[in-house]
Amino acid sequence: MKAAIIGFGRMGQRHLQIARDLGIEVVGICDQNAAILASVGSKLDIPEGVLYQDAGAMLKGTHPECVIVATTAPSHCELTCFAAQNGANYILCEKPMAVSLNQCDEILKACRGMGARLAINHQMRFMEQYREPKRIVHSEEFGGLCSVTVVAGNFGMAMNGTHYFEMFRYLTGEDPVEAQAWFSPGKVPNPRGPQFEDRAGSVRLTTRSGKRFYMEIGADQGHGMQVVYAGPHGRLTVDELAGRMHLAVRKREHRSLPTTRYGMPWTETATGIQPADAVAPSRQVLKSLLKDNNYPTGEHGRLAVAALAAAYVSDENGHVPVKIDNGLPLDRIFPWA
């Protein structure tokens, strides 16, 4: 298997490590910044002939079977489509998938037309801090998942919020169909450059069956990542940065009582859980893509973008609920990184 990486910043360098771990031959690495190529290439012992500043020349000259797009979001559409049109069978694109819904659709059309398999690097399904909650909330003792609430520091709606949108879809097995948002005043500056912006604030998503997702990442909040999962019989709280999980569930003899009896006797357990890590789950995304089994697809990536676009529309129109992917501005370009 031959692979090429486009974008050699922090995530691109992680993808090089992942490819090497999997025994994949990296035949090309591309970045427009010559200084980054030279310094990182030397540090990571990369032959000069593997380094390119032009993605087109790299793809046409190396003919990789797998292409990893690790640039910022505005170039995802052009580069992913170009990779598909130049014979890549497997494409892994960083999130958010694109900066408009039209671009998401262009990517999907190009990949389908060329028979390329596309994954978007929403890795939540491969992280213990989500796999284990999914097992717990769907257990008999918990009784199913009713709501998910994320309370965190100001980590950005696009930068990290889209990951949680996909996590909610993965945990419930249902697509969110409606979004409502209350954004904090002002924009969130992005370390990837002054041309990029993100938003802080609050978002509510709902599914057709009534499952709810809440995310509170106000601009005045500066610490932590905590998720609370609630169901008919229990509450599960996960401190994602500390790697701690706390479960409280009603005792079996009280589970038939109505939810208004919220103070009935319960049992508690506290366990450790693997803290957040970007490399291991990204490795699993790539492995699953190559095996064509259980990976976050382009359709999943588009849904996360649609949910975020609906949140923008909701906030701009008096915080009204907005249907996801129904009447959204398909051609609007968002300033995400």
Coordinates of C-alpha atoms in Angstrom, one line a residue:
M1 CA 0.0 0.0 0.0
K2 CA 1.4 3.4 -1.0
A3 CA 0.1 6.6 0.7
A4 CA 0.5 10.3 0.4
I5 CA -0.2 13.0 3.0
I6 CA -1.3 16.5 2.1
G7 CA -0.7 19.0 4.9
F8 CA 2.2 18.5 7.2
G9 CA 1.2 20.5 10.3
R10 CA 0.5 18.8 13.6
M11 CA -2.1 16.3 12.3
G12 CA -0.1 15.6 9.2
Q13 CA 2.8 14.6 11.3
R14 CA 0.6 12.4 13.4
H15 CA -0.7 10.7 10.2
L16 CA 2.9 10.0 9.1
Q17 CA 3.5 8.3 12.4
I18 CA 0.2 6.3 12.0
A19 CA 1.1 5.2 8.4
R20 CA 4.6 4.1 9.6
D21 CA 3.0 2.2 12.5
L22 CA 0.7 0.4 10.0
G23 CA 3.6 -0.5 7.7
I24 CA 2.2 1.7 4.9
E25 CA 4.8 3.1 2.5
V26 CA 4.6 7.0 2.4
V27 CA 5.6 8.0 -1.1
G28 CA 4.7 11.7 -0.9
I29 CA 4.3 14.4 1.7
C30 CA 3.0 17.8 0.6
D31 CA 2.9 21.2 2.3
Q32 CA 2.9 24.6 0.8
N33 CA 5.3 25.8 3.5
A34 CA 8.9 24.9 2.4
A35 CA 10.3 25.7 5.9
I36 CA 8.0 23.2 7.5
L37 CA 8.9 20.5 5.0
A38 CA 12.6 21.2 5.5
S39 CA 12.6 21.3 9.3
V40 CA 10.2 18.5 10.0
G41 CA 11.5 16.4 7.1
S42 CA 15.0 16.5 8.6
K43 CA 13.8 15.8 12.1
L44 CA 11.7 12.8 11.0
D45 CA 14.3 11.5 8.6
I46 CA 12.2 11.8 5.5
P47 CA 14.0 11.6 2.1
E48 CA 14.0 14.8 0.2
G49 CA 12.5 13.1 -2.9
V50 CA 9.3 12.4 -0.9
L51 CA 8.7 16.1 -0.1
Y52 CA 6.5 18.2 -2.3
Q53 CA 5.0 21.7 -2.3
D54 CA 2.5 21.0 -5.1
A55 CA -0.2 18.4 -4.4
G56 CA -1.0 17.9 -8.1
A57 CA 2.6 17.1 -8.9
M58 CA 2.9 14.7 -6.0
L59 CA -0.3 12.7 -6.8
K60 CA 0.5 12.5 -10.5
G61 CA 4.1 11.5 -9.8
T62 CA 3.6 9.0 -7.0
H63 CA 0.1 7.4 -7.8
P64 CA -0.8 6.6 -4.1
E65 CA -3.6 4.2 -3.4
C66 CA -4.4 6.1 -0.2
V67 CA -4.4 9.9 0.3
I68 CA -4.7 11.6 3.7
V69 CA -5.9 15.2 3.5
A70 CA -4.6 17.0 6.7
T71 CA -4.9 20.6 5.6
T72 CA -7.2 23.3 7.0
A73 CA -10.9 23.0 6.0
P74 CA -11.0 25.5 3.1
S75 CA -8.9 23.2 0.9
H76 CA -10.5 19.9 1.8
C77 CA -12.9 19.9 -1.1
E78 CA -10.4 20.7 -3.9
L79 CA -7.8 18.3 -2.5
T80 CA -10.2 15.4 -1.8
C81 CA -11.8 15.7 -5.2
F82 CA -8.4 15.8 -6.8
A83 CA -7.2 12.8 -5.0
A84 CA -10.3 10.8 -6.1
Q85 CA -9.9 12.0 -9.7
N86 CA -6.3 10.9 -9.7
G87 CA -7.0 7.3 -8.7
A88 CA -6.8 7.2 -4.9
N89 CA -8.9 4.3 -3.7
Y90 CA -8.9 5.3 -0.1
I91 CA -9.2 8.9 1.2
L92 CA -9.0 10.1 4.8
C93 CA -10.0 13.7 5.2
E94 CA -9.6 15.7 8.4
K95 CA -12.7 17.4 10.0
P96 CA -14.7 19.6 9.5
M97 CA -15.3 18.0 6.2
A98 CA -15.6 21.3 4.3
V99 CA -16.6 24.9 4.7
S100 CA -19.9 24.7 2.9
L101 CA -22.6 22.1 2.3
N102 CA -22.1 22.4 -1.4
Q103 CA -18.4 21.5 -1.0
C104 CA -19.5 18.4 1.1
D105 CA -21.7 17.4 -1.8
E106 CA -18.9 17.9 -4.3
I107 CA -16.7 15.7 -2.3
L108 CA -19.3 12.9 -2.0
K109 CA -20.1 13.1 -5.8
A110 CA -16.4 12.9 -6.8
C111 CA -15.7 10.0 -4.5
R112 CA -18.7 8.1 -5.6
G113 CA -18.1 8.8 -9.2
M114 CA -14.5 7.4 -9.0
G115 CA -15.3 4.6 -6.6
A116 CA -13.1 6.0 -3.8
R117 CA -13.8 5.2 -0.2
L118 CA -13.9 8.3 1.9
A119 CA -13.5 8.6 5.7
I120 CA -13.8 11.8 7.7
N121 CA -11.5 11.8 10.8
H122 CA -14.3 11.8 13.5
Q123 CA -12.6 9.2 15.6
M124 CA -15.1 9.1 18.6
R125 CA -16.3 5.5 17.9
F126 CA -12.8 4.2 18.4
M127 CA -12.2 5.9 21.8
E128 CA -12.8 4.1 25.1
Q129 CA -14.4 7.3 26.5
Y130 CA -17.3 6.8 24.0
R131 CA -17.3 3.0 23.4
E132 CA -17.7 2.3 27.1
P133 CA -20.5 4.9 27.7
K134 CA -22.3 3.4 24.6
R135 CA -22.2 0.0 26.2
I136 CA -23.4 1.3 29.5
V137 CA -26.3 3.5 28.4
H138 CA -27.8 0.8 26.3
S139 CA -27.6 -1.7 29.2
E140 CA -30.7 -3.0 31.0
E141 CA -29.6 -1.3 34.3
F142 CA -29.3 2.1 32.6
G143 CA -32.4 1.8 30.5
G144 CA -31.3 3.5 27.3
L145 CA -30.0 7.0 26.4
C146 CA -32.3 10.0 26.7
S147 CA -29.8 12.9 26.7
V148 CA -26.2 13.9 26.4
T149 CA -24.8 17.1 27.9
V150 CA -21.3 18.4 27.2
V151 CA -19.9 21.1 29.4
A152 CA -16.4 22.3 28.5
G153 CA -14.0 25.2 28.0
N154 CA -14.2 27.3 24.9
F155 CA -13.0 24.7 22.5
G156 CA -14.9 25.9 19.4
M157 CA -18.1 24.7 17.6
A158 CA -16.2 23.6 14.5
M159 CA -12.9 22.6 16.0
N160 CA -14.4 20.2 18.5
G161 CA -18.1 20.6 18.4
T162 CA -18.5 18.7 15.2
H163 CA -16.8 15.7 16.9
Y164 CA -19.5 15.7 19.5
F165 CA -22.3 16.0 16.9
E166 CA -20.9 12.8 15.3
M167 CA -20.5 11.2 18.8
F168 CA -24.2 11.9 19.5
R169 CA -25.2 10.3 16.2
Y170 CA -23.0 7.3 16.9
L171 CA -24.3 6.8 20.5
T172 CA -28.0 7.1 19.6
G173 CA -27.9 5.4 16.2
E174 CA -30.1 8.3 15.0
D175 CA -29.4 11.4 12.9
P176 CA -30.1 14.7 14.6
V177 CA -32.9 16.4 12.8
E178 CA -33.1 19.8 14.5
A179 CA -30.7 22.4 15.9
Q180 CA -31.1 25.4 18.1
A181 CA -28.2 27.7 19.2
W182 CA -27.2 30.6 21.3
F183 CA -23.8 31.8 20.4
S184 CA -21.6 33.9 22.6
P185 CA -20.8 37.4 21.3
G186 CA -17.7 37.8 19.2
K187 CA -15.6 35.3 17.4
V188 CA -13.1 32.7 18.7
P189 CA -9.6 33.4 17.2
N190 CA -8.0 30.3 15.7
P191 CA -4.3 29.4 16.3
R192 CA -4.1 28.2 12.7
G193 CA -4.3 31.8 11.4
P194 CA -6.2 35.1 11.6
Q195 CA -8.3 34.2 8.5
F196 CA -10.1 31.5 10.6
E197 CA -12.8 32.0 13.1
D198 CA -14.9 29.7 15.3
R199 CA -17.8 30.3 17.7
A200 CA -18.6 29.6 21.3
G201 CA -21.9 29.3 23.1
S202 CA -24.7 26.7 23.5
V203 CA -26.3 24.2 21.1
R204 CA -29.2 21.8 21.3
L205 CA -29.8 19.0 18.9
T206 CA -32.7 16.6 18.8
T207 CA -33.4 13.4 17.0
R208 CA -36.7 12.3 15.5
S209 CA -37.5 10.1 18.5
G210 CA -36.8 12.9 20.9
K211 CA -33.2 12.2 22.1
R212 CA -31.4 15.4 23.1
F213 CA -27.9 16.7 22.9
Y214 CA -26.7 19.8 24.7
M215 CA -23.3 21.5 24.4
E216 CA -22.3 24.4 26.6
I217 CA -19.0 25.9 25.6
G218 CA -19.4 29.6 26.4
A219 CA -16.7 32.1 25.6
D220 CA -16.4 32.8 29.4
Q221 CA -15.6 29.1 30.2
G222 CA -12.0 28.1 30.3
H223 CA -11.5 24.6 31.7
G224 CA -12.3 21.0 31.2
M225 CA -14.3 18.6 29.1
Q226 CA -17.1 16.8 30.9
V227 CA -20.0 14.7 29.4
V228 CA -23.1 13.6 31.3
Y229 CA -25.3 10.8 29.8
A230 CA -28.8 10.5 31.3
G231 CA -31.4 7.7 31.0
P232 CA -34.5 6.3 32.7
H233 CA -32.6 4.6 35.5
G234 CA -29.2 6.2 35.6
R235 CA -26.6 9.0 35.1
L236 CA -23.1 8.5 33.8
T237 CA -20.6 11.3 34.1
V238 CA -17.2 11.3 32.3
D239 CA -14.4 13.7 32.9
E240 CA -12.6 13.2 29.6
L241 CA -9.4 15.0 30.4
A242 CA -8.9 13.5 33.8
G243 CA -9.9 10.0 32.6
R244 CA -12.6 9.4 35.3
M245 CA -16.0 7.9 34.9
H246 CA -18.8 7.9 37.5
L247 CA -22.0 5.8 37.2
A248 CA -25.1 6.0 39.3
V249 CA -28.1 3.8 38.7
R250 CA -31.3 3.0 40.5
K251 CA -31.4 -0.3 42.4
R252 CA -33.2 -3.0 40.4
E253 CA -36.3 -3.1 42.7
H254 CA -37.0 0.6 42.0
R255 CA -36.6 0.7 38.2
S256 CA -40.3 0.3 37.5
L257 CA -41.2 3.5 39.4
P258 CA -41.8 6.7 37.4
T259 CA -39.0 9.1 36.6
T260 CA -40.6 11.6 39.0
R261 CA -39.2 9.4 41.8
Y262 CA -35.7 10.6 41.0
G263 CA -34.3 10.2 44.5
M264 CA -34.8 6.4 44.9
P265 CA -31.8 4.4 46.3
W266 CA -29.0 3.8 43.9
T267 CA -25.7 2.1 43.4
E268 CA -22.5 3.9 42.4
T269 CA -19.3 2.9 40.7
A270 CA -16.2 5.0 39.8
T271 CA -13.7 3.8 37.3
G272 CA -10.8 5.1 35.3
I273 CA -11.0 5.5 31.5
Q274 CA -8.4 6.2 28.8
P275 CA -7.9 10.0 28.5
A276 CA -8.3 11.7 25.1
D277 CA -5.7 10.8 22.5
A278 CA -5.7 11.8 18.8
V279 CA -3.2 9.3 17.5
A280 CA -4.6 5.9 18.4
P281 CA -8.2 6.5 17.3
S282 CA -7.0 8.2 14.1
R283 CA -5.0 5.0 13.4
Q284 CA -8.1 3.0 13.9
V285 CA -10.1 5.2 11.5
L286 CA -7.4 4.6 8.8
K287 CA -7.3 0.8 9.5
S288 CA -11.1 0.6 9.3
L289 CA -11.2 2.6 6.0
L290 CA -8.6 0.2 4.4
K291 CA -10.7 -2.8 5.6
D292 CA -14.0 -1.1 4.5
N293 CA -15.5 -1.7 7.9
N294 CA -17.2 0.6 10.4
Y295 CA -15.5 3.9 9.7
P296 CA -16.9 7.5 9.8
T297 CA -18.1 8.1 6.3
G298 CA -18.4 11.2 4.2
E299 CA -22.1 11.1 4.8
H300 CA -21.4 11.2 8.6
G301 CA -19.0 14.1 8.0
R302 CA -21.6 16.0 6.0
L303 CA -24.2 15.6 8.7
A304 CA -21.9 17.1 11.3
V305 CA -21.4 20.1 9.0
A306 CA -25.1 20.4 8.4
A307 CA -25.8 20.4 12.1
L308 CA -23.3 23.2 12.6
A309 CA -24.7 25.2 9.7
A310 CA -28.2 24.8 11.2
A311 CA -26.8 26.1 14.5
Y312 CA -25.5 29.2 12.8
V313 CA -28.9 29.8 11.1
S314 CA -30.7 29.3 14.4
D315 CA -28.5 31.8 16.3
E316 CA -28.8 34.4 13.5
N317 CA -32.6 34.1 13.4
G318 CA -33.5 34.6 17.1
H319 CA -32.4 31.2 18.3
V320 CA -35.4 29.4 16.6
P321 CA -35.2 25.6 16.1
V322 CA -33.9 24.9 12.6
K323 CA -34.3 21.7 10.6
I324 CA -31.0 20.1 9.7
D325 CA -30.5 19.7 6.0
N326 CA -33.8 21.3 5.1
G327 CA -33.5 24.7 3.5
L328 CA -30.0 25.4 4.8
P329 CA -27.8 27.7 2.8
L330 CA -25.9 25.2 0.7
D331 CA -23.5 27.7 -0.8
R332 CA -22.6 29.7 2.3
I333 CA -18.9 29.6 3.1
F334 CA -18.0 29.4 6.8
P335 CA -14.7 30.6 8.2
W336 CA -13.7 27.3 9.9
A337 CA -10.2 25.9 10.0

